[in-house]
Short mmCIF file of C-alpha atoms in Angstrom, two decimals:
data_model
loop_
_atom_site.label_atom_id
_atom_site.label_comp_id
_atom_site.label_asym_id
_atom_site.label_seq_id
_atom_site.Cartn_x
_atom_site.Cartn_y
_atom_site.Cartn_z
CA ASP F 18 8.90 15.35 -10.32
CA ALA F 19 5.78 13.87 -9.97
CA GLU F 20 4.07 13.13 -7.03
CA ILE F 21 0.79 12.33 -5.18
CA THR F 22 -0.17 14.78 -2.11
CA GLN F 23 -2.69 14.26 0.48
CA SER F 24 -4.41 17.07 2.78
CA PRO F 25 -4.86 17.88 5.61
CA ARG F 26 -1.55 15.35 6.68
CA HIS F 27 -3.62 15.53 10.46
CA LYS F 28 -7.53 16.00 11.17
CA ILE F 29 -9.56 15.51 14.07
CA THR F 30 -13.33 15.93 13.95
CA GLU F 31 -16.81 15.00 15.56
CA THR F 32 -18.72 11.96 15.18
CA GLY F 33 -21.65 12.86 12.57
CA ARG F 34 -19.47 15.31 10.62
CA GLN F 35 -19.07 14.91 7.23
CA VAL F 36 -15.26 15.29 6.27
CA THR F 37 -13.55 15.68 2.75
CA LEU F 38 -10.00 14.25 2.05
CA ALA F 39 -8.26 15.60 -0.46
CA CYS F 40 -5.84 13.91 -2.81
CA HIS F 41 -4.06 15.08 -5.97
CA GLN F 42 -1.22 13.59 -8.27
CA THR F 43 0.41 14.85 -11.15
CA TRP F 44 1.92 11.62 -12.47
CA ASN F 45 -0.92 12.00 -15.18
CA HIS F 46 -2.22 8.13 -14.21
CA ASN F 47 -5.61 7.11 -15.13
CA ASN F 48 -5.94 4.97 -11.96
CA MET F 49 -6.31 6.26 -8.44
CA PHE F 50 -7.19 4.46 -4.88
CA TRP F 51 -7.95 5.44 -1.53
CA TYR F 52 -6.93 2.69 1.11
CA ARG F 53 -6.94 3.21 5.14
CA GLN F 54 -4.48 1.34 7.30
CA ASP F 55 -5.32 -0.08 10.31
CA LEU F 56 -2.99 -2.05 13.00
CA GLY F 57 -3.78 -5.78 12.33
CA HIS F 58 -5.46 -5.23 8.99
CA GLY F 59 -2.55 -3.78 6.84
CA LEU F 60 -4.22 -1.76 4.34
CA ARG F 61 -7.67 -2.39 2.91
CA LEU F 62 -8.97 -0.75 -0.57
CA ILE F 63 -11.97 1.71 0.11
CA HIS F 64 -12.99 3.09 -3.40
CA TYR F 65 -11.06 3.50 -6.41
CA SER F 66 -11.19 5.01 -9.87
CA TYR F 67 -9.93 3.86 -13.58
CA GLY F 68 -10.53 7.44 -15.06
CA VAL F 69 -13.11 10.82 -15.38
CA GLN F 70 -15.92 10.18 -13.86
CA ASP F 71 -15.49 6.17 -13.22
CA THR F 72 -15.76 5.02 -9.68
CA ASN F 73 -16.19 1.77 -8.04
CA LYS F 74 -16.38 0.48 -4.01
CA GLY F 75 -13.73 -1.28 -2.68
CA GLU F 76 -13.71 -3.71 0.32
CA VAL F 77 -14.35 -1.41 2.95
CA SER F 78 -16.77 1.00 1.11
CA ASP F 79 -19.14 1.94 3.58
CA GLY F 80 -19.86 5.25 4.96
CA TYR F 81 -17.19 6.69 2.25
CA SER F 82 -17.69 8.32 -1.33
CA VAL F 83 -15.57 9.62 -3.72
CA SER F 84 -15.68 11.71 -6.85
CA ARG F 85 -13.72 11.70 -10.20
CA SER F 86 -13.97 15.09 -12.29
CA ASN F 87 -10.78 15.31 -13.41
CA THR F 88 -7.37 13.33 -13.96
CA GLU F 89 -5.17 14.68 -11.15
CA ASP F 90 -8.08 14.40 -8.19
CA LEU F 91 -10.00 11.69 -5.99
CA PRO F 92 -11.40 13.31 -3.05
CA LEU F 93 -12.57 10.97 -0.14
CA THR F 94 -15.48 11.79 1.85
CA LEU F 95 -16.89 10.88 4.77
CA GLU F 96 -20.57 11.72 4.94
CA SER F 97 -21.10 11.15 8.52
CA ALA F 98 -18.02 10.27 10.47
CA ALA F 99 -17.92 7.81 12.71
CA SER F 100 -15.30 6.58 15.29
CA SER F 101 -14.74 3.62 13.92
CA GLN F 102 -13.40 5.58 10.93
CA THR F 103 -10.23 6.68 13.09
CA SER F 104 -7.63 5.46 10.55
CA VAL F 105 -4.78 6.72 8.64
CA TYR F 106 -6.09 7.24 4.84
CA PHE F 107 -3.39 6.38 1.64
CA CYS F 108 -4.26 7.46 -1.54
CA ALA F 109 -2.23 5.78 -4.44
CA SER F 110 -2.52 6.25 -7.84
CA SER F 111 -1.29 3.86 -11.05
CA GLU F 112 -0.24 3.14 -14.34
CA GLY F 113 -2.61 0.34 -14.64
CA GLY F 114 -5.23 -1.47 -12.41
CA ASN F 115 -2.16 -4.21 -11.43
CA THR F 116 0.92 -2.46 -11.65
CA GLU F 117 3.06 -0.38 -8.82
CA ALA F 118 1.41 2.22 -7.44
CA PHE F 119 2.66 5.54 -5.85
CA PHE F 120 1.36 6.48 -2.37
CA GLY F 121 1.00 9.96 -0.73
CA GLN F 122 2.41 10.58 2.49
CA GLY F 123 -1.19 9.84 4.30
CA THR F 124 -3.75 11.49 6.06
CA ARG F 125 -4.20 10.70 10.36
CA LEU F 126 -8.14 10.93 10.92
CA THR F 127 -9.13 11.05 14.36
CA VAL F 128 -12.79 10.94 14.98
CA VAL F 129 -13.99 12.10 18.54
CA ALA J 14 -10.39 -15.25 -3.76
CA GLN J 15 -7.03 -13.34 -4.22
CA SER J 16 -5.24 -12.49 -1.16
CA VAL J 17 -1.74 -12.05 0.43
CA THR J 18 -0.14 -13.87 3.66
CA GLN J 19 2.95 -12.67 5.64
CA PRO J 20 2.67 -15.06 8.30
CA ASP J 21 5.04 -13.00 10.55
CA ILE J 22 3.63 -9.98 12.24
CA HIS J 23 6.99 -9.07 13.79
CA ILE J 24 10.42 -9.62 13.33
CA THR J 25 14.00 -8.95 14.74
CA VAL J 26 17.06 -9.17 13.80
CA SER J 27 20.73 -8.02 14.77
CA GLU J 28 22.29 -5.25 12.71
CA GLY J 29 24.55 -7.37 10.11
CA ALA J 30 22.47 -10.41 10.41
CA SER J 31 20.79 -11.84 7.27
CA LEU J 32 16.87 -11.08 6.79
CA GLU J 33 14.11 -13.41 5.16
CA LEU J 34 10.69 -11.76 5.59
CA ARG J 35 8.07 -14.34 4.00
CA CYS J 36 4.93 -13.78 1.39
CA ASN J 37 2.39 -16.17 0.26
CA TYR J 38 0.00 -14.91 -2.27
CA SER J 39 -3.34 -16.41 -3.85
CA TYR J 40 -3.64 -15.29 -7.15
CA GLY J 41 -5.55 -17.32 -10.13
CA ALA J 42 -3.10 -16.18 -12.76
CA THR J 43 0.51 -15.37 -13.24
CA PRO J 44 1.11 -12.91 -10.27
CA TYR J 45 2.52 -9.11 -10.85
CA LEU J 46 4.18 -9.24 -7.11
CA PHE J 47 5.19 -6.41 -5.18
CA TRP J 48 6.96 -5.37 -1.84
CA TYR J 49 6.61 -1.95 -0.46
CA VAL J 50 8.25 -0.35 3.12
CA GLN J 51 6.80 1.76 5.15
CA SER J 52 8.70 4.33 7.81
CA PRO J 53 6.76 5.64 10.68
CA GLY J 54 4.65 8.19 9.80
CA GLN J 55 5.60 8.36 5.90
CA GLY J 56 4.03 6.51 2.58
CA LEU J 57 4.62 3.44 1.28
CA GLN J 58 7.64 3.34 -0.82
CA LEU J 59 8.29 0.47 -3.38
CA LEU J 60 11.35 -1.77 -2.52
CA LEU J 61 11.08 -4.29 -5.53
CA LYS J 62 8.53 -5.58 -8.24
CA TYR J 63 8.05 -8.92 -10.18
CA PHE J 64 6.18 -8.98 -13.57
CA SER J 65 7.65 -11.84 -15.66
CA GLY J 66 11.12 -13.18 -16.42
CA ASP J 67 14.09 -13.85 -13.91
CA THR J 68 12.29 -14.98 -10.56
CA LEU J 69 15.14 -13.43 -8.69
CA VAL J 70 14.25 -9.39 -8.45
CA GLN J 71 16.63 -6.71 -7.55
CA GLY J 72 15.08 -3.88 -5.76
CA ILE J 73 16.73 -0.88 -3.73
CA LYS J 74 18.70 -0.74 -0.67
CA GLY J 75 20.26 -4.32 -1.64
CA PHE J 76 17.09 -5.89 -1.02
CA GLU J 77 16.15 -9.07 -3.21
CA ALA J 78 12.99 -11.13 -3.70
CA GLU J 79 12.26 -14.28 -5.26
CA PHE J 80 9.47 -15.27 -6.91
CA LYS J 81 8.51 -19.18 -6.29
CA ARG J 82 5.26 -20.61 -8.52
CA SER J 83 5.46 -23.92 -7.05
CA GLN J 84 5.14 -22.21 -3.20
CA SER J 85 2.91 -19.44 -4.16
CA SER J 86 5.72 -17.01 -2.47
CA PHE J 87 7.37 -14.17 -2.85
CA ASN J 88 9.89 -14.07 -0.06
CA LEU J 89 12.06 -10.88 0.67
CA ARG J 90 15.75 -10.88 1.37
CA LYS J 91 18.71 -9.27 2.58
CA PRO J 92 22.17 -10.45 3.26
CA SER J 93 22.53 -7.79 6.06
CA VAL J 94 20.93 -5.47 7.69
CA HIS J 95 21.12 -2.09 8.80
CA TRP J 96 19.69 -0.36 11.65
CA SER J 97 17.88 2.06 9.12
CA ASP J 98 16.03 -0.90 7.85
CA ALA J 99 13.67 -1.26 10.48
CA ALA J 100 10.33 -0.47 9.11
CA GLU J 101 6.95 -2.43 8.27
CA TYR J 102 7.40 -3.81 4.96
CA PHE J 103 4.33 -5.24 3.10
CA CYS J 104 3.89 -7.72 0.46
CA ALA J 105 1.11 -7.26 -2.77
CA VAL J 106 -0.16 -8.66 -5.40
CA GLY J 107 -1.61 -6.51 -8.33
CA ALA J 108 -5.51 -7.24 -9.41
CA LEU J 109 -7.73 -5.58 -11.47
CA VAL J 110 -9.35 -3.58 -8.44
CA GLY J 111 -5.29 -2.52 -7.53
CA LEU J 112 -3.09 -3.97 -5.32
CA ILE J 113 -3.97 -6.46 -2.53
CA PHE J 114 -1.75 -5.94 0.39
CA GLY J 115 -0.59 -8.46 3.43
CA LYS J 116 -0.77 -7.02 6.89
CA GLY J 117 2.33 -6.34 6.84
CA THR J 118 5.67 -7.25 9.13
CA THR J 119 7.19 -4.81 11.24
CA LEU J 120 11.13 -5.46 11.31
CA SER J 121 13.28 -4.47 14.22
CA VAL J 122 16.92 -4.36 14.23
CA SER J 123 18.85 -4.85 17.59
CA SER J 124 22.48 -3.61 17.86
#
């Protein structure tokens, strides 16, 4: 079965360190997304990609970057981790930009 | 701007009672609408979706939702809630930049 996997599931890092969260999908979807989930805010879009070499900023992109070198992967990098980036991060993929999205299990990131 | 509002942050219903979770959206064109459920520590699972056609859509786990254009609403319903339905529920609208989510409603089920 097709799936979308995130790694690691949990990570603790120190302020100022660079962190990369992995996302791999086997749906063969062109569209991939990164969201963060925080209490009281729901899910907010960080970055999205419509295909290889395409990346776009979402609502809360400051301090984050992504790259898309193949269809399957969209890693999310925190250039210099801050405590405000402590959150649960979800990767998703979809066939179309406004169609249903399939989500990974999430990565819980704690910045200390 | 496109947005989704879920007016109820937390709802508690008795097991066996009916459920309605509210969702209002703001979107210029005909919306694509979704309801997702998230159990603790898990990712989001699609319950149902509306693209066009019949305004009453059926989903998994006995859920249904009704699209009302005049009220800009897409409320989720279930006739009889089970304890396993306790979770967080998200309404979303499809936009060019992916899905825009409401802030969610936490459902608690009392025995």
